[in-house]
Amino acid sequence: MECVRIIPRLDIKGPNLVKGIHLEGLRVLGKPEEFARFYYENGADELMFQDVVASLFERNSLDDIIEKIASEIFIPLTVGGGLRSIEDINRVLRAGADKVAVNTAAIKRPEFISEAADKFGSSTIVVAIEAIKESSGKYLAYTDNGRDYTGVDVFEWAQKVVELGAGEIIITSVDREGTGEGFDIDLIKKISESVSVPVIAHGGAGNQEHILNLIKLAQPHSVSLASIFHYQYVKENRTNAASEHEGNVEFLKSNRSFHKFETINIAELKEYLSENAITCRL
Amino acid sequence: MQTVTTLNSKMPRTLILDYNLGNLFSVKQACAHVGIPVEIGNSKEQIESASAIILPGVGAFPEAMKNLTELGIVNILTNEVNNGKPLFGVCLGMQLLFSSSEEFGFTKGLGLIDGTVEKFSIGNNDKKLTVPQINWNRIEGESFDNTPLDSVSQLDYMYFVHSYYVNASDSADVLTTTNYGGLNYCSTVNKNNIFATQYHPEKSGEKGLEIYKKWAEINNLIYS
């Protein structure tokens, strides 16, 4: 059986690792380098970094962080956030990324996907799809961390990005993201069944059962996880190492429990999945 | 200062061959991490004077051969390797060592190892098997003793990204195989001074770094 990859996702704002709910309301959790190091040693199969403000303010401070991380962490690194041109992708790859994730620029101009795939190879290009469920039951793709309405149907878009040369798809349920209420299994199952490229599921994990159920029912190739790992790390390593110059650090200082999350570390999660007949790299 | 210069001139120096394809950065980082002094380049002089050569590569076989040909370094590269210079091929850098590839039609390779490069043909029986394979997968072989895989265990996971695989003519050149979609294909070759991996050791965690380290130790490439 194929290995299911476990991919911690690190949302970056300026110098800090942040986490929000529904991709909004960002709270500062600490230094991304320290989380990345811990996840590498703890058995992450890959790391994903998302610059959560780059698309809004066209800022690209992530490069320095990636360059530092890539010199000491030897697993695949995917970087997304505000990548609008071939030159942007080139710059991130030179900083040490192995793959890039694009969303906004791809929806605005779908040919961007094929241009990037032609230049860097399909296996370098991940298309990020942020899905919000309408009251009608229809799923629409959003951009800029779930802020901007595009009117694009998620399933049609998924098919199209594969035709254009996307090597992987990361599908985020914005409705579930950061909530700990569980994945949107229907959404991920339908995407996973309809495309021929690996699908990374993201958004909603609150405990290990959610992850097991997702893998069994929706069969994504990989699972991207943030809160459930980040809050575990914060519990175990409670420091105030975050840069206080930027973002909301009150949450960290408040010492509040992350009550919706049965947090877990990567090694424990993989152990649990293996005991339940899911193949993982142990 | 004089002493330093003298030492430097005697330092082993590994050339990471830059032929304008693929990400050299991660290979360079991995070498730095395990203490292999490297330089990046593609001149005839660098190929001749290097203690060893790493041939990385991510991309398409025909474009890679075209680039090597345009740089005018195909003959000097094969001559140096045929004369015993250690060579480490990674991913596309491994495929290029073979006789030919069927990627986008027929393309002649460097011909340092007999065999062909073929595309994965995966049936529809398992929807989870994608081409390219982008995943961690296991390597296994008879014995890793005294090879760069000395510190690696049977069935250890390595990181793969590829749509094509090598079909080696001589099974003696095959150090490990990997199973994908029921196909057992060659994932590591080891032939005299040539060592090559289909996976990316520089992206395969600490086990992968051990491969670079062992290869360098076997070929006296670490400056101490």
Coordinates of C-alpha atoms in Angstrom, one line a residue:
Chain A
M1 CA 0.0 0.0 0.0
E2 CA 1.1 3.6 -0.7
C3 CA 2.5 5.6 2.1
V4 CA 0.2 8.4 3.3
R5 CA 2.3 11.5 3.8
I6 CA 1.9 13.5 6.9
I7 CA 2.6 17.2 6.1
P8 CA 2.7 19.8 8.9
R9 CA 1.5 23.1 7.5
L10 CA 3.1 26.3 8.8
D11 CA 1.3 29.6 8.1
I12 CA 3.8 32.4 8.2
K13 CA 3.2 36.1 8.9
G14 CA 6.4 38.2 8.9
P15 CA 8.9 36.4 11.1
N16 CA 6.3 34.4 13.0
L17 CA 4.4 31.1 12.8
V18 CA 0.7 31.9 13.1
K19 CA -2.6 30.0 13.2
G20 CA -6.1 31.2 12.5
I21 CA -9.6 29.9 12.2
H22 CA -11.2 29.7 8.7
L23 CA -7.7 31.0 7.6
E24 CA -8.5 34.3 9.5
G25 CA -8.0 35.7 13.0
L26 CA -4.3 34.9 13.1
R27 CA -2.6 34.3 16.4
V28 CA 1.2 34.1 16.8
L29 CA 2.5 30.8 18.0
G30 CA 6.3 31.2 17.7
K31 CA 9.3 30.9 15.5
P32 CA 8.7 28.8 12.3
E33 CA 12.3 27.6 12.3
E34 CA 11.9 25.9 15.7
F35 CA 8.6 24.3 14.8
A36 CA 10.1 23.1 11.5
R37 CA 13.1 21.6 13.2
F38 CA 10.9 19.7 15.7
Y39 CA 8.6 18.4 13.0
Y40 CA 11.6 17.2 10.9
E41 CA 13.0 15.3 13.9
N42 CA 9.5 14.0 14.8
G43 CA 8.9 12.3 11.5
A44 CA 7.3 14.8 9.1
D45 CA 7.3 13.5 5.5
E46 CA 7.3 17.0 4.1
L47 CA 6.7 20.6 5.3
M48 CA 4.4 23.1 3.8
F49 CA 4.9 26.9 4.3
Q50 CA 2.2 29.4 3.5
D51 CA 2.9 33.2 3.6
V52 CA -0.6 34.2 4.7
V53 CA -0.2 37.9 4.0
A54 CA 2.0 38.0 0.9
S55 CA -0.9 37.9 -1.5
L56 CA -2.5 40.9 0.2
F57 CA 0.5 43.2 0.6
E58 CA 2.8 41.6 -2.0
R59 CA 5.3 41.0 0.7
N60 CA 7.8 38.2 0.4
S61 CA 9.6 37.8 3.7
L62 CA 9.4 34.1 3.7
D63 CA 12.5 33.6 1.5
D64 CA 14.9 34.2 4.3
I65 CA 13.1 31.8 6.6
I66 CA 13.0 29.1 3.9
E67 CA 16.7 29.5 3.1
K68 CA 17.6 29.0 6.7
I69 CA 15.3 26.0 7.1
A70 CA 16.5 24.4 3.9
S71 CA 20.1 24.4 5.1
E72 CA 19.3 22.1 8.0
I73 CA 16.1 20.2 7.2
F74 CA 16.4 17.5 4.5
I75 CA 12.9 16.6 3.5
P76 CA 10.7 18.2 0.7
L77 CA 9.6 21.7 1.4
T78 CA 6.6 23.3 -0.4
V79 CA 6.2 27.0 -0.3
G80 CA 3.1 29.1 -1.2
G81 CA 1.7 32.6 -0.7
G82 CA 1.8 35.5 -3.2
L83 CA 3.6 33.7 -6.0
R84 CA 2.5 35.6 -9.1
S85 CA 5.1 35.0 -11.7
I86 CA 7.7 32.6 -13.0
E87 CA 10.3 34.9 -11.4
D88 CA 8.5 34.6 -8.0
I89 CA 8.6 30.8 -8.3
N90 CA 12.3 30.8 -9.4
R91 CA 13.2 32.9 -6.4
V92 CA 11.4 30.6 -3.9
L93 CA 13.0 27.5 -5.5
R94 CA 16.4 29.2 -5.3
A95 CA 15.8 29.8 -1.6
G96 CA 15.5 26.1 -1.2
A97 CA 11.9 25.1 -1.8
D98 CA 11.3 21.9 -3.7
K99 CA 7.7 22.7 -4.7
V100 CA 5.5 25.7 -4.9
A101 CA 1.8 26.1 -4.2
V102 CA -0.2 28.6 -6.2
N103 CA -3.8 29.7 -5.8
T104 CA -4.7 33.4 -6.5
A105 CA -2.4 33.8 -9.5
A106 CA -3.7 30.6 -11.1
I107 CA -7.4 31.5 -10.7
K108 CA -6.8 35.0 -12.2
R109 CA -4.9 33.5 -15.1
P110 CA -5.1 29.7 -15.4
E111 CA -2.3 29.6 -18.1
F112 CA 0.0 30.5 -15.3
I113 CA -0.2 26.8 -14.2
S114 CA 0.9 25.5 -17.6
E115 CA 3.7 28.1 -18.0
A116 CA 5.0 27.1 -14.5
A117 CA 4.7 23.4 -15.2
D118 CA 6.5 23.7 -18.5
K119 CA 9.3 25.6 -16.9
F120 CA 9.8 23.7 -13.7
G121 CA 8.0 20.4 -14.3
S122 CA 4.6 19.3 -13.1
S123 CA 5.9 17.7 -10.0
T124 CA 7.1 21.1 -8.7
I125 CA 3.7 22.8 -9.1
V126 CA 1.0 22.3 -6.4
V127 CA -2.3 24.1 -6.9
A128 CA -3.9 25.1 -3.7
I129 CA -7.7 25.2 -3.7
E130 CA -9.6 26.9 -0.9
A131 CA -13.2 25.7 -0.9
I132 CA -16.2 27.2 0.8
K133 CA -19.6 25.4 0.8
E134 CA -22.5 27.6 -0.3
S135 CA -25.9 27.2 1.4
S136 CA -27.0 25.5 -1.9
G137 CA -24.5 22.8 -1.3
K138 CA -22.2 23.9 -4.1
Y139 CA -18.5 24.3 -3.4
L140 CA -16.8 27.4 -4.7
A141 CA -13.1 28.2 -4.9
Y142 CA -11.9 31.3 -3.0
T143 CA -8.5 33.1 -3.0
D144 CA -6.5 35.1 -0.5
N145 CA -7.0 32.8 2.4
G146 CA -10.7 32.4 1.9
R147 CA -11.4 36.1 1.6
D148 CA -12.1 36.6 -2.1
Y149 CA -15.0 35.2 -4.0
T150 CA -14.3 33.9 -7.5
G151 CA -17.5 32.0 -8.4
V152 CA -15.4 29.1 -9.7
D153 CA -16.8 25.6 -9.1
V154 CA -14.2 23.7 -7.0
F155 CA -14.6 20.3 -8.8
E156 CA -14.5 21.8 -12.3
W157 CA -11.4 23.8 -11.2
A158 CA -9.7 20.7 -9.8
Q159 CA -10.1 19.0 -13.2
K160 CA -8.9 22.0 -15.1
V161 CA -5.7 22.5 -13.0
V162 CA -4.7 18.9 -13.6
E163 CA -5.3 19.4 -17.4
L164 CA -3.1 22.5 -17.2
G165 CA -0.3 20.6 -15.6
A166 CA -0.6 20.8 -11.8
G167 CA 1.4 18.0 -10.2
E168 CA -0.6 17.9 -7.0
I169 CA -3.6 19.5 -5.4
I170 CA -4.0 20.7 -1.9
I171 CA -7.6 21.1 -1.0
T172 CA -8.6 23.2 2.0
S173 CA -12.0 23.3 3.5
V174 CA -12.1 26.9 4.6
D175 CA -15.3 26.1 6.6
R176 CA -13.5 23.6 8.7
E177 CA -10.0 25.1 8.8
G178 CA -8.8 25.8 12.3
T179 CA -12.0 24.6 13.9
G180 CA -11.0 21.1 15.0
E181 CA -14.5 19.9 14.0
G182 CA -13.3 17.3 11.6
F183 CA -12.6 17.2 7.8
D184 CA -15.1 17.8 5.1
I185 CA -15.0 14.2 3.9
D186 CA -17.5 14.6 1.0
L187 CA -15.4 17.4 -0.4
I188 CA -12.1 15.6 -0.2
K189 CA -13.5 12.3 -1.4
K190 CA -15.0 13.9 -4.5
I191 CA -11.8 15.7 -5.3
S192 CA -9.6 12.7 -4.7
E193 CA -11.8 10.5 -6.9
S194 CA -12.0 12.9 -9.7
V195 CA -8.3 13.7 -10.4
S196 CA -5.3 11.6 -11.4
V197 CA -2.7 13.6 -9.3
P198 CA -1.9 13.2 -5.6
V199 CA -4.4 15.1 -3.4
I200 CA -3.4 16.7 -0.1
A201 CA -6.3 17.1 2.3
H202 CA -6.3 20.1 4.7
G203 CA -8.6 21.7 7.2
G204 CA -10.5 20.5 10.2
A205 CA -8.5 17.9 12.1
G206 CA -9.3 18.0 15.8
N207 CA -8.2 14.6 16.8
Q208 CA -6.5 11.4 15.5
E209 CA -9.9 9.7 14.7
H210 CA -10.7 12.5 12.3
I211 CA -7.5 11.8 10.4
L212 CA -8.0 8.1 10.3
N213 CA -11.6 8.5 9.1
L214 CA -10.5 10.9 6.4
I215 CA -7.9 8.5 5.1
K216 CA -10.2 5.5 5.2
L217 CA -13.2 7.3 3.6
A218 CA -11.8 9.9 1.3
Q219 CA -8.4 8.3 0.4
P220 CA -6.3 11.4 0.0
H221 CA -2.6 10.7 -0.7
S222 CA -1.5 13.1 2.0
V223 CA -2.8 15.0 5.0
S224 CA -1.8 18.5 5.9
L225 CA -2.1 19.4 9.5
A226 CA -1.5 22.5 11.5
S227 CA -3.4 23.2 14.8
I228 CA -3.3 19.7 16.1
F229 CA 0.5 19.6 15.8
H230 CA 1.2 23.3 16.6
Y231 CA -0.8 23.4 19.8
Q232 CA 0.9 20.1 21.0
Y233 CA 4.3 21.7 20.4
V234 CA 3.3 24.9 22.2
K235 CA 2.1 22.8 25.2
E236 CA 5.4 20.9 25.3
N237 CA 7.6 23.9 24.7
R238 CA 5.9 26.9 26.2
T239 CA 8.2 29.7 25.4
N240 CA 7.7 33.3 24.5
A241 CA 10.1 33.0 21.7
A242 CA 7.8 34.6 19.1
S243 CA 8.7 38.0 17.7
E244 CA 6.4 40.3 19.6
H245 CA 6.8 43.1 17.0
E246 CA 4.2 41.6 14.8
G247 CA 0.8 40.0 15.3
N248 CA -1.4 39.0 18.1
V249 CA 0.7 37.3 20.8
E250 CA -2.0 37.6 23.6
F251 CA -3.3 34.2 22.8
L252 CA 0.1 32.7 23.6
K253 CA 0.5 34.7 26.7
S254 CA -2.9 33.8 27.9
N255 CA -1.9 30.2 28.4
R256 CA -5.3 29.2 27.3
S257 CA -6.0 25.5 26.6
F258 CA -6.8 24.5 23.1
H259 CA -9.9 22.7 24.2
K260 CA -11.3 21.7 20.8
F261 CA -8.1 19.9 20.0
E262 CA -6.9 16.5 21.2
T263 CA -3.4 17.5 20.2
I264 CA -0.8 14.9 19.2
N265 CA 2.7 14.8 17.8
I266 CA 3.7 13.3 14.4
A267 CA 5.3 10.2 15.7
E268 CA 2.3 9.3 17.9
L269 CA -0.1 10.0 15.0
K270 CA 1.9 7.7 12.6
E271 CA 2.0 5.0 15.3
Y272 CA -1.8 5.2 15.7
L273 CA -2.4 5.2 11.9
S274 CA -0.1 2.2 11.5
E275 CA -2.0 0.3 14.2
N276 CA -5.1 0.9 12.1
A277 CA -3.7 -0.5 8.9
I278 CA -2.7 2.8 7.2
T279 CA 0.8 2.7 5.7
C280 CA 3.1 5.4 7.0
R281 CA 6.8 6.1 6.9
L282 CA 7.8 5.2 10.5
Chain B
M1 CA 48.2 32.2 4.4
Q2 CA 50.7 30.2 2.5
T3 CA 49.8 27.1 4.5
V4 CA 46.1 27.6 3.9
T5 CA 46.7 27.9 0.1
T6 CA 48.8 24.7 0.1
L7 CA 46.1 22.8 2.0
N8 CA 43.4 24.0 -0.2
S9 CA 45.1 22.9 -3.4
K10 CA 45.4 19.4 -2.0
M11 CA 41.8 19.4 -0.7
P12 CA 39.5 16.8 -2.3
R13 CA 37.0 18.8 -4.3
T14 CA 33.7 17.4 -5.6
L15 CA 32.1 19.1 -8.6
I16 CA 28.3 19.4 -8.6
L17 CA 27.7 19.5 -12.4
D18 CA 25.4 22.4 -13.3
Y19 CA 23.8 21.8 -16.7
N20 CA 21.0 24.3 -16.2
L21 CA 18.4 21.7 -15.0
G22 CA 17.2 21.1 -11.5
N23 CA 17.7 22.3 -8.1
L24 CA 21.4 22.1 -7.1
F25 CA 20.8 24.0 -3.9
S26 CA 19.6 21.0 -1.9
V27 CA 22.4 18.7 -3.1
K28 CA 24.9 21.4 -2.1
Q29 CA 23.2 21.8 1.3
A30 CA 23.4 18.1 2.0
C31 CA 27.1 18.0 1.0
A32 CA 27.8 20.9 3.3
H33 CA 26.0 19.2 6.1
V34 CA 28.1 16.0 5.9
G35 CA 31.4 17.9 5.3
I36 CA 32.0 17.4 1.5
P37 CA 33.8 20.4 0.0
V38 CA 32.0 21.1 -3.3
E39 CA 32.0 23.6 -6.1
I40 CA 29.3 24.1 -8.7
G41 CA 30.2 24.4 -12.4
N42 CA 30.3 22.9 -15.8
S43 CA 33.6 23.7 -17.4
K44 CA 35.9 21.1 -19.0
E45 CA 38.7 22.2 -16.6
Q46 CA 36.4 21.7 -13.5
I47 CA 35.4 18.2 -14.7
E48 CA 39.0 17.2 -15.3
S49 CA 40.4 18.6 -12.0
A50 CA 37.5 17.5 -9.7
S51 CA 38.1 14.6 -7.3
A52 CA 34.6 13.4 -8.0
I53 CA 31.4 14.5 -9.7
I54 CA 27.8 14.6 -8.6
L55 CA 25.3 14.7 -11.5
P56 CA 22.0 16.0 -10.1
G57 CA 18.9 16.7 -12.1
V58 CA 15.2 17.3 -12.1
G59 CA 13.5 17.6 -15.5
A60 CA 13.3 16.0 -18.8
F61 CA 15.9 13.6 -20.3
P62 CA 16.1 15.0 -23.8
E63 CA 16.6 18.6 -22.5
A64 CA 19.3 17.4 -20.2
M65 CA 21.2 15.6 -23.0
K66 CA 20.8 18.7 -25.2
N67 CA 22.2 20.9 -22.4
L68 CA 25.2 18.6 -21.8
T69 CA 25.8 18.4 -25.6
E70 CA 25.6 22.2 -26.0
L71 CA 28.0 22.7 -23.1
G72 CA 30.4 20.4 -25.0
I73 CA 31.1 18.2 -22.0
V74 CA 29.6 14.8 -22.9
N75 CA 32.9 13.2 -24.0
I76 CA 35.0 14.6 -21.3
L77 CA 32.5 13.5 -18.7
T78 CA 32.3 10.0 -20.0
N79 CA 36.1 9.8 -20.4
E80 CA 36.7 10.9 -16.8
V81 CA 34.2 8.4 -15.4
N82 CA 35.5 5.6 -17.7
N83 CA 39.0 6.4 -16.3
G84 CA 37.8 5.8 -12.8
K85 CA 36.6 9.2 -11.5
P86 CA 33.8 8.6 -8.8
L87 CA 30.4 9.7 -10.1
F88 CA 27.2 10.1 -8.1
G89 CA 24.0 10.4 -10.1
V90 CA 20.8 11.6 -8.6
C91 CA 17.3 11.1 -10.0
L92 CA 17.5 12.3 -13.7
G93 CA 21.3 12.3 -13.1
M94 CA 21.0 8.5 -12.7
Q95 CA 18.8 8.0 -15.8
L96 CA 21.3 10.0 -17.9
L97 CA 24.0 7.3 -17.2
F98 CA 22.1 4.7 -19.2
S99 CA 22.2 3.9 -22.9
S100 CA 18.9 5.6 -24.0
S101 CA 15.5 6.9 -22.9
E102 CA 12.1 6.7 -24.4
E103 CA 11.0 10.1 -22.8
F104 CA 9.4 12.1 -25.7
G105 CA 10.7 9.7 -28.3
F106 CA 14.2 8.1 -28.4
T107 CA 17.2 9.9 -26.9
K108 CA 20.7 8.6 -26.5
G109 CA 22.1 8.8 -23.0
L110 CA 25.7 8.9 -21.7
G111 CA 25.9 5.1 -22.1
L112 CA 28.0 4.5 -18.9
I113 CA 25.6 1.8 -17.9
D114 CA 23.7 -0.6 -20.2
G115 CA 20.0 -0.3 -20.1
T116 CA 17.1 1.9 -21.0
V117 CA 14.8 4.5 -19.4
E118 CA 11.2 3.7 -19.6
K119 CA 7.9 5.3 -18.5
F120 CA 5.8 3.8 -15.7
S121 CA 2.7 2.2 -17.1
I122 CA 0.3 1.9 -14.2
G123 CA -3.0 0.1 -14.7
N124 CA -6.3 1.6 -13.6
N125 CA -6.7 -1.0 -10.9
D126 CA -5.4 1.4 -8.2
K127 CA -6.4 5.0 -8.5
K128 CA -3.9 6.0 -5.8
L129 CA -0.9 5.1 -8.0
T130 CA -0.1 8.3 -9.8
V131 CA 2.5 9.1 -12.5
P132 CA 4.8 10.8 -11.5
Q133 CA 5.3 8.9 -8.3
I134 CA 5.7 11.7 -5.7
N135 CA 6.2 9.9 -2.4
W136 CA 8.4 8.1 0.0
N137 CA 9.0 4.5 -0.9
R138 CA 11.2 1.6 0.3
I139 CA 14.5 0.3 -1.1
E140 CA 15.7 -3.3 -0.8
G141 CA 18.6 -5.3 -2.1
E142 CA 20.8 -8.2 -1.2
S143 CA 23.5 -6.5 0.7
F144 CA 24.5 -2.9 1.4
D145 CA 27.9 -3.8 2.9
N146 CA 30.8 -1.6 1.7
T147 CA 28.5 0.5 -0.5
P148 CA 27.3 4.0 0.2
L149 CA 24.2 2.4 1.6
D150 CA 26.2 0.8 4.4
S151 CA 24.3 2.8 7.1
V152 CA 20.9 2.3 5.5
S153 CA 18.6 -0.7 6.4
Q154 CA 16.6 -2.9 4.2
L155 CA 13.2 -1.4 3.5
D156 CA 14.2 2.1 4.7
Y157 CA 12.1 4.8 3.0
M158 CA 13.6 7.3 0.5
Y159 CA 11.9 10.2 -1.3
F160 CA 11.1 9.7 -4.9
V161 CA 9.8 12.1 -7.6
H162 CA 9.7 10.5 -11.1
S163 CA 7.7 9.3 -14.1
Y164 CA 10.4 7.2 -15.7
Y165 CA 12.5 4.4 -14.3
V166 CA 15.6 2.6 -15.5
N167 CA 15.7 -0.9 -16.8
A168 CA 19.3 -2.1 -16.3
S169 CA 20.5 -4.8 -18.7
D170 CA 22.9 -6.3 -16.2
S171 CA 21.4 -7.2 -12.8
A172 CA 24.8 -7.0 -11.3
D173 CA 24.7 -3.2 -11.6
V174 CA 21.5 -3.0 -9.6
L175 CA 22.0 -2.4 -5.9
T176 CA 18.4 -1.9 -4.8
T177 CA 15.0 -2.2 -6.2
T178 CA 11.7 -0.5 -5.3
N179 CA 8.2 -1.6 -5.9
Y180 CA 5.7 0.8 -7.4
G181 CA 2.3 -0.5 -8.7
G182 CA 3.6 -4.1 -8.7
L183 CA 6.7 -3.2 -10.7
N184 CA 10.1 -3.9 -9.1
Y185 CA 12.4 -1.4 -10.7
C186 CA 16.0 -0.4 -10.1
S187 CA 16.3 2.4 -7.5
T188 CA 20.0 2.3 -6.9
V189 CA 22.9 1.4 -9.2
N190 CA 26.4 0.6 -8.1
K191 CA 29.0 -0.2 -10.7
N192 CA 32.7 0.2 -10.0
N193 CA 33.2 4.0 -9.6
I194 CA 29.6 4.8 -10.5
F195 CA 26.9 5.1 -7.8
A196 CA 23.4 6.5 -8.5
T197 CA 20.0 6.8 -6.9
Q198 CA 16.6 7.3 -8.5
Y199 CA 15.4 8.8 -5.1
H200 CA 16.7 12.0 -3.6
P201 CA 19.0 11.2 -0.7
E202 CA 19.2 15.0 0.0
K203 CA 15.5 15.0 0.6
S204 CA 15.3 11.7 2.5
G205 CA 16.1 12.9 6.0
E206 CA 19.0 11.7 8.1
K207 CA 19.2 8.3 6.3
G208 CA 19.6 10.1 3.0
L209 CA 22.4 12.3 4.4
E210 CA 24.2 9.1 5.5
I211 CA 24.3 8.0 1.9
Y212 CA 26.2 11.2 0.8
K213 CA 28.5 10.8 3.8
K214 CA 29.3 7.1 3.2
W215 CA 29.9 7.7 -0.6
A216 CA 32.3 10.5 0.3
E217 CA 34.1 8.4 2.9
I218 CA 34.5 5.5 0.4
N219 CA 36.0 7.9 -2.2
N220 CA 38.0 10.0 0.3
L221 CA 36.1 13.2 -0.5
I222 CA 35.8 14.5 3.0
Y223 CA 38.5 17.0 4.0
S224 CA 39.6 16.4 7.6

